Coordinates of C-alpha atoms in Angstrom, one line a residue:
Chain A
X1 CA -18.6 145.8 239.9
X2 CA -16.9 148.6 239.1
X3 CA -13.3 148.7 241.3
X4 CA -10.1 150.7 240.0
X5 CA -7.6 148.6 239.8
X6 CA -4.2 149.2 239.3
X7 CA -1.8 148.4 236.9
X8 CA 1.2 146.4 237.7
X9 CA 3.2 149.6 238.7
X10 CA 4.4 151.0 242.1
X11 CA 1.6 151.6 244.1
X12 CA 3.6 154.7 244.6
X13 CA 2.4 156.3 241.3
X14 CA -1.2 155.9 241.3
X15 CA -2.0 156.7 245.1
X16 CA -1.3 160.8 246.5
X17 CA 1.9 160.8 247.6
X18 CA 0.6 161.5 251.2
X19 CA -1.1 158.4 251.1
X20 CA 2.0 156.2 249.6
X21 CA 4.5 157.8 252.4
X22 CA 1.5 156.5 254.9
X23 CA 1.8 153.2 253.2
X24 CA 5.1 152.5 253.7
X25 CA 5.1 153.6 256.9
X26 CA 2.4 151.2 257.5
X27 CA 4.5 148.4 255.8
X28 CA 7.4 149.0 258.1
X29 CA 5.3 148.6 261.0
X30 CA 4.0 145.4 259.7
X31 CA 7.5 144.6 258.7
X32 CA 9.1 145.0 262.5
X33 CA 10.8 141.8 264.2
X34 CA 11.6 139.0 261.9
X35 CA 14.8 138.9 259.7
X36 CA 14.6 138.8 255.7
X37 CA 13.0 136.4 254.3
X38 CA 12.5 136.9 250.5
X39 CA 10.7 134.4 249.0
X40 CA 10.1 134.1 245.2
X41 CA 6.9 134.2 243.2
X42 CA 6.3 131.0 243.2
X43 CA 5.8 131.3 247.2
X44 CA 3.2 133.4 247.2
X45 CA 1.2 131.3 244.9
X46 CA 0.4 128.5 247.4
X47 CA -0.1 124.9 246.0
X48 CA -3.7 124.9 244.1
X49 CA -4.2 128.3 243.4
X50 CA -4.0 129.7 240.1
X51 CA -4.5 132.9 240.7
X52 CA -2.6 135.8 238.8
X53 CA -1.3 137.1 241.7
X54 CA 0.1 141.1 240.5
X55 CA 4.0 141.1 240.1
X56 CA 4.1 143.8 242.1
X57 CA 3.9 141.3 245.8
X58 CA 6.9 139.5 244.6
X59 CA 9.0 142.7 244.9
X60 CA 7.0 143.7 247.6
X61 CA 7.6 140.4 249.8
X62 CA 11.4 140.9 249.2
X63 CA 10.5 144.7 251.5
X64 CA 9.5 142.7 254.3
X65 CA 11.0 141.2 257.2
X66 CA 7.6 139.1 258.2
X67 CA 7.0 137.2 254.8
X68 CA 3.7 137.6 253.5
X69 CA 1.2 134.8 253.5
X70 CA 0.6 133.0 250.8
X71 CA -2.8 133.6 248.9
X72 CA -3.6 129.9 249.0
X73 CA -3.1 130.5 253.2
X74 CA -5.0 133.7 253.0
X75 CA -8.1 132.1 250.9
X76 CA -8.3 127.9 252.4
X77 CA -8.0 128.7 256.1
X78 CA -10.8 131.2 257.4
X79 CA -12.8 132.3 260.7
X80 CA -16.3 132.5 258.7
X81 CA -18.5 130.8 260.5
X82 CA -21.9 132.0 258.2
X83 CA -19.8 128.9 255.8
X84 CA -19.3 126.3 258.4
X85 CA -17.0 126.3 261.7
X86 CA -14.0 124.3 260.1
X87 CA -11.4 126.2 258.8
X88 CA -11.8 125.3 255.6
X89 CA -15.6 125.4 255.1
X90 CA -15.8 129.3 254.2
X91 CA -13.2 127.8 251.2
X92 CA -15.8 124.8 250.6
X93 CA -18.8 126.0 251.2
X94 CA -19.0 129.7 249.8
X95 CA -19.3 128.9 246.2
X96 CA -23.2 129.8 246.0
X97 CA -22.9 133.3 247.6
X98 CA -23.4 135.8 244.8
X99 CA -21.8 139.5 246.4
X100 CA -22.7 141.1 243.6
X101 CA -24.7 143.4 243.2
X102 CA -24.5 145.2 246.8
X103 CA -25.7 147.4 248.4
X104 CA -25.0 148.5 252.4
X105 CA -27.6 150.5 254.5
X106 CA -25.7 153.2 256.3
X107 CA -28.1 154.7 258.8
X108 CA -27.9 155.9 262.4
X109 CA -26.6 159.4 263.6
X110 CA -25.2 161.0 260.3
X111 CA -26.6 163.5 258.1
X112 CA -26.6 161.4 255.1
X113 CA -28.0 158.1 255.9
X114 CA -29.2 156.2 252.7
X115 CA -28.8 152.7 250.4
X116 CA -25.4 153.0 248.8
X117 CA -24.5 150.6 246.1
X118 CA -21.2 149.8 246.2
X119 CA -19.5 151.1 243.5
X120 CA -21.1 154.3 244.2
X121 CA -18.8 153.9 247.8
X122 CA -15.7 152.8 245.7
X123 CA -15.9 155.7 243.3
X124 CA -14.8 158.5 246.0
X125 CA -12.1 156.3 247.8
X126 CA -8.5 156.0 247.2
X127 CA -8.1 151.9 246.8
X128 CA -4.3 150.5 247.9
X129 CA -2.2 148.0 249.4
X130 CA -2.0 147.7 252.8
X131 CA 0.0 144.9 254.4
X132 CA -1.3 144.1 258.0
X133 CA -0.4 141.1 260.1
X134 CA -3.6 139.1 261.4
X135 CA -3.5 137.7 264.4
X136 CA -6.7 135.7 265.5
X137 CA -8.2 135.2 268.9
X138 CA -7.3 131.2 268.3
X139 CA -3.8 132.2 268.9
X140 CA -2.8 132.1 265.0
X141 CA -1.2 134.6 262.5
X142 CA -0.9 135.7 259.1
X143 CA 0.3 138.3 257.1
X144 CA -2.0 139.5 254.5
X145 CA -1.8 142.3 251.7
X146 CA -5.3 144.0 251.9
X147 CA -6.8 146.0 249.3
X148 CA -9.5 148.4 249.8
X149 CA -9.9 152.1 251.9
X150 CA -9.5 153.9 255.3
X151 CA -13.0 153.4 256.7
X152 CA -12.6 157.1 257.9
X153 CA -13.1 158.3 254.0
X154 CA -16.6 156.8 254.1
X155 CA -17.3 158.3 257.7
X156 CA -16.7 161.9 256.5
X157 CA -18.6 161.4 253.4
X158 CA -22.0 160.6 255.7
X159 CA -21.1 163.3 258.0
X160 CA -22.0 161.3 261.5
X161 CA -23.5 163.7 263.8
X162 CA -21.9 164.8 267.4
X163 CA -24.1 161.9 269.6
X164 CA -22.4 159.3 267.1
X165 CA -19.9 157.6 269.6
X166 CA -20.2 154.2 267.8
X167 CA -20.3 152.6 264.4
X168 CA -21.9 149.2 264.0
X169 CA -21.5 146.7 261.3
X170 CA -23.5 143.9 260.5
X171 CA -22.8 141.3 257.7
X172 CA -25.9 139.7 255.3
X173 CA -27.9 137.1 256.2
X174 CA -28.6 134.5 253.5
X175 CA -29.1 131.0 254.7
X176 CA -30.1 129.8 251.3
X177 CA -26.3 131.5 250.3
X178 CA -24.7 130.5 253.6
X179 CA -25.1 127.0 254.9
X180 CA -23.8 128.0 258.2
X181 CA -26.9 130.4 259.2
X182 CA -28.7 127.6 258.8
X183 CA -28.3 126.3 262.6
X184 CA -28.0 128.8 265.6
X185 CA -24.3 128.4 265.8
X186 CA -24.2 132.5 266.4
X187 CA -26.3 134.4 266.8
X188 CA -27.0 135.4 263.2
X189 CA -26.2 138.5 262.0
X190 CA -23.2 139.0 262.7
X191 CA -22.2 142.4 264.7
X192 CA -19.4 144.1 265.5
X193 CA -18.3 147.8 266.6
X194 CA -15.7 150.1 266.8
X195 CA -15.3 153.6 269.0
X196 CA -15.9 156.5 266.6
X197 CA -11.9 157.4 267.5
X198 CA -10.9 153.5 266.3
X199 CA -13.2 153.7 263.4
X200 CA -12.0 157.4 262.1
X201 CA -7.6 155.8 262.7
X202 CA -5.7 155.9 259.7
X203 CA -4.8 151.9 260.3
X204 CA -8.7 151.1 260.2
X205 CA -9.7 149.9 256.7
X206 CA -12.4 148.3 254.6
X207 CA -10.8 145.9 252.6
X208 CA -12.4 145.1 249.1
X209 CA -9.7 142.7 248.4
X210 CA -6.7 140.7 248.9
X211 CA -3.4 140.2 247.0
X212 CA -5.0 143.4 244.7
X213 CA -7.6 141.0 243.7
X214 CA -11.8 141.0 244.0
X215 CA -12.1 139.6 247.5
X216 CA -12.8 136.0 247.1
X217 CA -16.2 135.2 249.2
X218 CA -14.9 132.9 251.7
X219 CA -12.9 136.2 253.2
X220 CA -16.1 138.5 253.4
X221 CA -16.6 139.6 249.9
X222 CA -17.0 142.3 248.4
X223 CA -16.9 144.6 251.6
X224 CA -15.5 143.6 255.1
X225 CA -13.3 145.5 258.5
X226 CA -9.8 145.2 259.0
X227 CA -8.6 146.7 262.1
X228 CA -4.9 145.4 262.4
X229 CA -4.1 145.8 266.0
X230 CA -7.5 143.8 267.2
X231 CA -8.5 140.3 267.4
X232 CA -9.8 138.9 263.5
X233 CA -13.1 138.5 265.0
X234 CA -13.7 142.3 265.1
X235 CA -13.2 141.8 261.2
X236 CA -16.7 141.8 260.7
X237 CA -17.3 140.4 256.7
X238 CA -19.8 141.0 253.8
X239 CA -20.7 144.2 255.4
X240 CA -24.4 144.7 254.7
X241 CA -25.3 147.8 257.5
X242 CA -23.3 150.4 259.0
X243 CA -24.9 152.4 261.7
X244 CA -23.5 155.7 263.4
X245 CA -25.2 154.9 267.3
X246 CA -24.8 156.6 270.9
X247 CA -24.5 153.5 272.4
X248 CA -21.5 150.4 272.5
X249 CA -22.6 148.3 270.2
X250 CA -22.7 144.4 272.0
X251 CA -20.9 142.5 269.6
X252 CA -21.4 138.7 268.4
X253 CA -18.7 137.2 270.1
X254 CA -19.0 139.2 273.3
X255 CA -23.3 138.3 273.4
X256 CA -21.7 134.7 272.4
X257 CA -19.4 134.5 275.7
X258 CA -19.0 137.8 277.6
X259 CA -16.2 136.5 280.0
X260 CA -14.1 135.6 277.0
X261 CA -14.9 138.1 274.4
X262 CA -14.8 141.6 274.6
X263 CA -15.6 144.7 272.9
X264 CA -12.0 146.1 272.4
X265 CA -10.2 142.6 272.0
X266 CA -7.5 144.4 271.5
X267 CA -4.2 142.5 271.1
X268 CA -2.6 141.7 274.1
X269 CA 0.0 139.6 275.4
X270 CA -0.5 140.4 278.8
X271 CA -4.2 139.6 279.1
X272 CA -4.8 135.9 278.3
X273 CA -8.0 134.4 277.2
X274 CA -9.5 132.4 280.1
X275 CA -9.2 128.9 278.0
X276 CA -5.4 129.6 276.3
X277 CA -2.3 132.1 276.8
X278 CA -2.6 134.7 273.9
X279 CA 1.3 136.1 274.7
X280 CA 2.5 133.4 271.9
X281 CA 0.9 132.7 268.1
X282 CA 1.5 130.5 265.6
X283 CA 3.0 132.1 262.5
X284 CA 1.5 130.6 259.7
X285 CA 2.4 128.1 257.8
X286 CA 4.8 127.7 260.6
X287 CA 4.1 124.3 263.2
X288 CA 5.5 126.0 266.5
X289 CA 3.2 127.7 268.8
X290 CA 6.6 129.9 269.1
X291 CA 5.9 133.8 268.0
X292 CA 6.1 136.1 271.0
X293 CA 2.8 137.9 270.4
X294 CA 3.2 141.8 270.5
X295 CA 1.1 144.2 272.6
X296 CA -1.4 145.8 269.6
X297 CA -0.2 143.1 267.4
X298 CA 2.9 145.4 267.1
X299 CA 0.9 148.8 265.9
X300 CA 1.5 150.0 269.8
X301 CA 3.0 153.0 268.2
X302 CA -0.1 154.1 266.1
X303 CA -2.9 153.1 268.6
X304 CA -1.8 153.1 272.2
X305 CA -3.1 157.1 271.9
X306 CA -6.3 155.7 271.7
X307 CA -6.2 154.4 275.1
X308 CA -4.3 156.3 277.6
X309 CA -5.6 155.9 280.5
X310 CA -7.6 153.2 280.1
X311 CA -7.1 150.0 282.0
X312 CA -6.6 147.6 279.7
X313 CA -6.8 144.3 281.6
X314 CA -10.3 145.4 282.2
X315 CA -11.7 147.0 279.1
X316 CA -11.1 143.6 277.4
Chain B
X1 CA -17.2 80.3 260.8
X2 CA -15.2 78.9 263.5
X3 CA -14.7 81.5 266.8
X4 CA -11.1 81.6 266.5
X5 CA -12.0 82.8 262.6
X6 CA -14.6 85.1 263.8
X7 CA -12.2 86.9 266.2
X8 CA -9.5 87.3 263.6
X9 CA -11.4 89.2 261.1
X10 CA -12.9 90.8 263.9
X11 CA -9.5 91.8 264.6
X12 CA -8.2 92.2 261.3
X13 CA -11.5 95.1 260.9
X14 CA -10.7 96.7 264.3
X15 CA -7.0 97.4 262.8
X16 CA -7.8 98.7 259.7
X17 CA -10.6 101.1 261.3
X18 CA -8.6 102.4 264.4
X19 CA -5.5 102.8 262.0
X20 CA -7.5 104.9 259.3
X21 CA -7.4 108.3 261.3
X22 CA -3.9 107.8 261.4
X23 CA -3.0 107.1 258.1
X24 CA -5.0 109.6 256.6
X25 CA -3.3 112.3 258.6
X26 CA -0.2 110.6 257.9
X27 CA -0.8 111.0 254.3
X28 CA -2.4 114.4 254.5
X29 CA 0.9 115.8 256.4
X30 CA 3.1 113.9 253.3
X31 CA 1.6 115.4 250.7
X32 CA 0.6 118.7 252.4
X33 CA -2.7 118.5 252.4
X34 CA -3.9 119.5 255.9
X35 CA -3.6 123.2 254.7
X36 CA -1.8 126.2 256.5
X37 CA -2.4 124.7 259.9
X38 CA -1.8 121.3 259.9
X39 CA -1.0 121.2 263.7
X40 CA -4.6 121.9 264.2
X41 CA -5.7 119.4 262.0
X42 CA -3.5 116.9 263.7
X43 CA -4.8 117.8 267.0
X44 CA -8.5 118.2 266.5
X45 CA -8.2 114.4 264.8
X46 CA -6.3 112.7 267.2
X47 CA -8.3 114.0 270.4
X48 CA -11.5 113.2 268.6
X49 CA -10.2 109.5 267.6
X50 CA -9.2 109.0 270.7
X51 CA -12.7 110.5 272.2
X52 CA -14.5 108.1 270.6
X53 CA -12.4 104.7 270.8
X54 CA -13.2 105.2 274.2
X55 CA -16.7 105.3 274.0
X56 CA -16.6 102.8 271.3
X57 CA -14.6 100.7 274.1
X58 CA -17.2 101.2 276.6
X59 CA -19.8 99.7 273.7
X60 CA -18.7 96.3 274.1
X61 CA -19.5 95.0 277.4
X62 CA -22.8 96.0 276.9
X63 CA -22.7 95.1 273.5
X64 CA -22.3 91.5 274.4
X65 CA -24.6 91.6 276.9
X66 CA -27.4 92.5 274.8
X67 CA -26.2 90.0 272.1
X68 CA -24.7 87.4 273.7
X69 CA -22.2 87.3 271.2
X70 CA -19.1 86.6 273.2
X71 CA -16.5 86.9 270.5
X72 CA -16.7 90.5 270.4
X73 CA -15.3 91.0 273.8
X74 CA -11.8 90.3 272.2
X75 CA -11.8 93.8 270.4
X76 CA -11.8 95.4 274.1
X77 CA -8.4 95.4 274.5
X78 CA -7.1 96.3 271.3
X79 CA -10.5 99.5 271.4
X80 CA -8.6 100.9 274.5
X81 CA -5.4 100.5 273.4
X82 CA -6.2 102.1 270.2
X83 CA -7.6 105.2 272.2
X84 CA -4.5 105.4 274.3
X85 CA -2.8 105.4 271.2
X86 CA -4.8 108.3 270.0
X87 CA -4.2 110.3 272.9
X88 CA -0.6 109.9 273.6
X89 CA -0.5 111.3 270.0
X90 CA -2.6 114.2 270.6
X91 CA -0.9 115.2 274.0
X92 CA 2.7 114.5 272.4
X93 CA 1.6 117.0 269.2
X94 CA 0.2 119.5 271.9
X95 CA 3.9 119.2 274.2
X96 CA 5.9 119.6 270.8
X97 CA 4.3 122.2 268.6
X98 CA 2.2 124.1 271.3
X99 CA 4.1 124.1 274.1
X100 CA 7.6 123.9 272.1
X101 CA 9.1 121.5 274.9
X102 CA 8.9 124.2 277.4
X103 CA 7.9 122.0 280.4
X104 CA 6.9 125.8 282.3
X105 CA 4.4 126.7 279.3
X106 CA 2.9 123.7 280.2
X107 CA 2.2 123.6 283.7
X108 CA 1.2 127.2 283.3
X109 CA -1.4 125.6 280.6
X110 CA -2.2 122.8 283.1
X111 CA -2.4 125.3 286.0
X112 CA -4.7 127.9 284.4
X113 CA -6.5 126.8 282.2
X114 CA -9.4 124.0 283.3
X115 CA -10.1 122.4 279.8
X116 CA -6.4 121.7 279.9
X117 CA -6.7 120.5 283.1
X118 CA -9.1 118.3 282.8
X119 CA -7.8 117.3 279.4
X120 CA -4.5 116.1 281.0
X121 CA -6.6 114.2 284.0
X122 CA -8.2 112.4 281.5
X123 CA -5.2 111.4 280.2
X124 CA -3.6 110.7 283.6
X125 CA -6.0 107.9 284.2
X126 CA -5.9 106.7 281.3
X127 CA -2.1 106.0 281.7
X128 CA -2.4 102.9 284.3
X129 CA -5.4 101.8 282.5
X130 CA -3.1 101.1 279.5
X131 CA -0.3 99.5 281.5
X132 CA -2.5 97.2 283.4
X133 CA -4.0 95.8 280.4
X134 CA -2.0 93.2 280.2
X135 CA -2.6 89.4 281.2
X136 CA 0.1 89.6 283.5
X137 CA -1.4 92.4 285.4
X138 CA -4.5 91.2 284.9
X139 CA -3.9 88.4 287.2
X140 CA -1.8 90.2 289.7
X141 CA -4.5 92.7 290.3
X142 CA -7.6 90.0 290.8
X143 CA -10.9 91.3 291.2
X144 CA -9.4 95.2 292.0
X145 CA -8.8 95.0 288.4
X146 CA -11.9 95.3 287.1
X147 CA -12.8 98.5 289.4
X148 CA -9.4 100.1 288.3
X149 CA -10.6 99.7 284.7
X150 CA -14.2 101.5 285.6
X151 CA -11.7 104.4 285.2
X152 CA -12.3 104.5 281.1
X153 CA -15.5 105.8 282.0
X154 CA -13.9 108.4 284.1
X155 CA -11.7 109.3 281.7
X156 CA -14.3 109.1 279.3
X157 CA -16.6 111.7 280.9
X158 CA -13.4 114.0 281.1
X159 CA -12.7 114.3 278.0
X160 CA -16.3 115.1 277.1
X161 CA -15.3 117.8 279.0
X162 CA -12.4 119.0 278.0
X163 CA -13.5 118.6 274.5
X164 CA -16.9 120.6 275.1
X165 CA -14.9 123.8 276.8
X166 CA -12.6 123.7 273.6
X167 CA -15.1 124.6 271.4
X168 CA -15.9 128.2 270.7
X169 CA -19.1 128.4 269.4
X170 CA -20.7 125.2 268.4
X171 CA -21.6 122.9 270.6
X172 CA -23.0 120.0 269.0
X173 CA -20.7 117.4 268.6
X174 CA -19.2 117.1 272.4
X175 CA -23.1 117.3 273.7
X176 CA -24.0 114.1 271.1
X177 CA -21.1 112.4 272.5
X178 CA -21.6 113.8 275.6
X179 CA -25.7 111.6 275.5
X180 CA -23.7 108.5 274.0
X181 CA -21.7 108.3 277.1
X182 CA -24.7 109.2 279.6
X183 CA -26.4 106.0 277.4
X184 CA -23.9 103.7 278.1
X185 CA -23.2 105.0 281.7
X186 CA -27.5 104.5 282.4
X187 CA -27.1 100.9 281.1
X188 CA -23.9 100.2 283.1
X189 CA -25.9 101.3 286.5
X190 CA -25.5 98.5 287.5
X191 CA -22.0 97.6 287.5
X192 CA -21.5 100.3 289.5
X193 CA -24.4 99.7 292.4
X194 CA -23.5 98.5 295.8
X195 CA -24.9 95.3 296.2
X196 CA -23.7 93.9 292.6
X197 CA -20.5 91.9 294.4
X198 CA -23.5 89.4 295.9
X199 CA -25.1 89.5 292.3
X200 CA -22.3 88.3 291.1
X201 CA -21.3 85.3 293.2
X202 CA -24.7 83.7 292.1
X203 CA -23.0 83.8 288.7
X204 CA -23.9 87.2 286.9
X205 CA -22.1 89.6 285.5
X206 CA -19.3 87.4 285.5
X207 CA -18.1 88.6 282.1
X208 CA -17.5 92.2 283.0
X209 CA -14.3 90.1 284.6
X210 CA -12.7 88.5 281.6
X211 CA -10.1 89.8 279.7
X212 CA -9.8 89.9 276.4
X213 CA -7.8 87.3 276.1
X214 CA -10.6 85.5 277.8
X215 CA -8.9 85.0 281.1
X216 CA -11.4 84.9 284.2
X217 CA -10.4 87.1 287.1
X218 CA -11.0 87.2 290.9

C-alpha cells in the first residue's frame, strides 16, 4: 500500500502552510483544560509495544495540556465489535484480517461514483497529524494522534450532487476474517452517517493511521471515520462503501436501540444516556470516573454552527 | 473417607475456587495487566463472580436432594458468603472510582437509572442475608429464617437483571444465566407452594432447614 509518509520532521514542513496553521489550531482545541503534563518517550510507548513510535510525538506530547494516549492504550482497548465485544478482542482477535489490498465502492448521488482502490484515494490527499480526544459512548476517553485526511477532500473529488444530504458508510463484512460477524451481535454491516454539512467540516477526517503509523486492524484498518466532537461509535471502521443518499441514513447503534442511540450522538453533558450520566468520563489510563465531560467533546467552538437552532436534547 | 474429611476438602476446594477471581485480578492490577481500564475489568469480574456464586449457592439444596449426598450442604454458607464477598467488592469499586465518593452522584445513579437500581436492590437484600448467616441468628430467627433466606433467589433474579440492562449489544451470557436461575427456581416450586409447611411436618423437606453447620431449625 502505497501511503506518504513523512519523515521525522515538523509536520509543519511537509503539509501547506494553510493546512499546518489549521493543525495547530486543531491541537490547541484538543489541548484546552488540563495543566502540562509532559511525559517522555518512554510514555508513549505503553508496556508491550514495540513499535517505533516517530520522535516527532515526544516533542509533540510536551505541546499539550491533555497528554496523549499511549499507543499501547490506543491499540489493546477498542469498541470493535466485528472482533469480539471485550475490549480487548479487536487486539486478540484481528490477526487474520488482511486490509490489504482495498478497495471502497463510492456510489450514491455524485457524479463520479466508481471502485476506488485505495491508494488511488491517498494519492490526491494531504495525509497529517491530527490530535483529537475520543470520548466513547461508555463514558471513557482518550487522546489519540490520528493520521489520515479531511473526509471533505474525497467528497469534492466525487462531486456529490445537489439531492445528496447524507453520506453513509459501511465497514466489510468477512466472517471468515472477523470472528465477531459470526453471531448476530449487530446487525452486520456496520452503518453509520453523517449530514453532508458534518461530513464536508474541516474537524471530520478519515484516519489511515495512528501515532503516523499503518492503522493497526484492531482500530479499523486501513480506512475508518473520526469525527471528534461525536460519540466513537459514529467512528465507523474498515470502511468498505461510501454512499452520497437523500435520506438519514439509520445507523447500527440507533437500529440496535433507538431510545439510546442516536443519529447525531453528539457529545453532550447535558443529555445523559438513559442507563449512565455522560456529563463525567474516565480519562484514560486514569481510575476515577472524574473528567467533567465537555459539550462537543470540547470542539463547541468549531461545530455548534452546525446546529443553531436545533434542539439538541431531542435530535439525540 | 470419613464426613468430617469429605467436608474439609470440600471446603479446602470451595476456597481455592471462590478466591481465584480474586487473586487473579489482584495480580492482574499488580503487575498491570488489566490494560488501560482496569476499573472495568475489576467491575465486570467482580459482579459476574458474585452473579454466579449466587446461583452456584442456589445449586446445592437441590443438589443434595437429587444426590442425597448430605455433606455438600456445608459449602452453602461459605457459596453465599463468597458472593457477598464479590459484591461488596464490586459496589465498593463502583462508590470509589465511579462515583468518586460523591454520595449525590450516587443517588442520582440510583435514582435514574433502573439497572442501577435494581443492581443496588439486589445488593440491599443481600445485606441481611449475609448477617443472619450465622448460627447465632440462625437460632434466634427459627423457622422465619429459612423464608428470609428465599431472598438469595430474589436477589438472584435482580441481578440477572441488572446485569442483562448493562449490556449494550450482546445478550447472551445474562439470558444463559438468566435459564440457569429459571432451572433452579422450576425445581424449587415447591419450596415456595402454600401447603409445603403441612409437607413438612410429616418429615420432608426438612433439610432446606439446616444450617451449614448442620444445626436443625424451627
Amino acid at each position: 500500500m502505497i501511503i506518504r509518509r513523512p519523515p521525522d520532521i515538523p509536520s509543519s514542513e511537509i503539509t501547506p502552510e494553510s493546512v499546518y496553521v489549521n493543525r495547530r489550531k486543531f491541537i490547541k482545541a484538543a489541548a484546552a483544560g488540563a495543566a502540562g503534563f509532559a511525559l517522555g518517550p518512554s510514555a508513549l510507548y505503553g508496556a508491550e509495544q514495540s513499535q517505533e513510535i516517530p520522535p516527532r510525538f515526544a516533542r509533540l506530547q510536551s505541546e499539550l495540556d491533555e497528554p496523549l494516549n499511549s499507543y499501547g492504550d490506543v491499540t489493546t482497548y477498542n469498541n470493535f465489535y466485528e472482533f469480539g465485544t471485550a475490549k480487548d478482542d479487536p487486539h486478540r482477535n484481528s490477526g487474520d484480517f488482511q486490509p490489504e489490498p482495498w478497495t471502497v465502492s463510492i456510489g450514491g448521488e455524485c457524479n463520479k461514483p466508481g471502485e476506488y482502490h485505495l491508494e488511488d484515494l491517498l494519492s490526491g490527499v494531504t495525509l497529517e497529524d491530527r490530535v483529537y480526544r475520543l470520548r466513547c459512548v461508555e463514558a471513557w476517553s482518550m487522546v489519540i494522534p490520528w493520521y489520515g485526511f479531511q473526509l471533505s477532500s474525497l467528497i469534492n473529488r466525487v462531486e456529490p450532487t445537489g439531492n445528496a444530504r447524507y453520506i453513509r458508510f459501511e465497514t466489510v463484512v468477512r466472517p471468515e476474517e472477523m470472528p465477531g460477524q459470526r453471531a448476530p451481535i449487530l446487525n452486520w454491516p456496520y452503518v453509520e452517517g453523517l449530514r453532508m454539512d458534518e461530513a464536508m467540516h474541516p474537524l471530520t477526517i478519515l484516519a489511515t493511521g495512528v501515532y503516523g503509523m499503518d492503522l493497526p486492524n484492531q482500530n479499523g484498518a486501513p480506512l475508518r471515520l473520526v469525527v471528534p466532537w461525536k460519540y466513537g461509535f459514529k467512528g465507523v471502521k474498515s470502511i468498505v462503501r461510501i454512499d452520497f443518499v437523500q435520506d438519514m441514513p439509520l445507523n447500527t447503534w440507533k437500529r440496535q436501540n433507538a431510545n439510546e442511540y442516536g443519529f447525531y450522538a453528539n457529545v453532550n453533558p447535558n443529555v445523559s444516556h438513559p442507563r449512565w450520566s455522560q456529563a463525567r468520563e474516565r480519562r484514560l489510563p486514569s481510575l476515577f470516573k472524574n473528567f467533567d465531560t465537555m459539550m462537543f467533546n470540547g470542539y463547541t467552538e468549531q461545530v455548534q454552527s452546525l446546529y443553531a437552532g436545533m434542539d439538541l436534547e431531542r435530535w439525540k | 473417607m470419613s464426613t468430617k474429611k469429605t467436608v474439609l476438602a470440600l471446603k479446602t476446594g470451595l476456597w481455592v475456587a471462590a478466591l481465584s477471581p480474586a487473586a487473579w485480578l489482584t495480580r492482574g492490577v499488580v503487575q498491570g495487566e488489566l490494560g488501560p481500564n482496569p476499573i472495568e475489568t475489576l467491575t465486570r469480574v467482580t459482579g459476574l463472580t458474585a452473579l454466579t456464586l449466587l446461583l452456584v449457592t442456589l445449586t446445592v439444596t437441590p443438589f443434595r436432594r437429587a444426590t442425597g449426598w448430605n455433606p455438600v450442604i456445608k459449602l452453602r454458607r461459605p457459596l453465599g458468603l463468597f458472593a457477598f464477598f464479590y459484591a461488596v467488592s464490586h459496589f465498593s469499586i463502583w462508590f470509589v472510582f465511579d462515583m468518586v465518593f460523591n454520595l449525590g452522584y450516587m443517588i442520582e445513579d440510583i435514582a435514574e437509572r433502573k439497572y442501577i437500581t435494581i443492581g443496588m436492590a439486589a445488593f440491599l437484600v443481600l445485606i441481611p442475608l449475609a448477617v443472619t448467616s450465622t448460627r447465632g441468628w440462625i437460632r434466634r430467627l427459627g423457622r422465619k429464617w429459612a423464608t428470609l433466606h428465599k431472598g438469595a433467589y430474589l436477589a438472584t433474579a435482580l441481578a440477572v437483571v441488572h446485569y442483562f440492562w448493562v449490556v449494550k449489544a450482546d445478550t447472551r451470557l445474562p439470558l444463559l444465566l438468566g435459564l440457569c436461575l429459571a432451572v433452579l427456581l422450576m425445581i424449587r416450586l415447591p419450596a415456595f407452594a402454600p401447603g409445603r409447611r403441612s409437607s413438612r411436618s410429616v418429615g420432608k423437606g426438612v433439610e432446606d432447614d439446616v444450617d451449614a453447620e448442620g444445626v436443625r431449625v424451627g
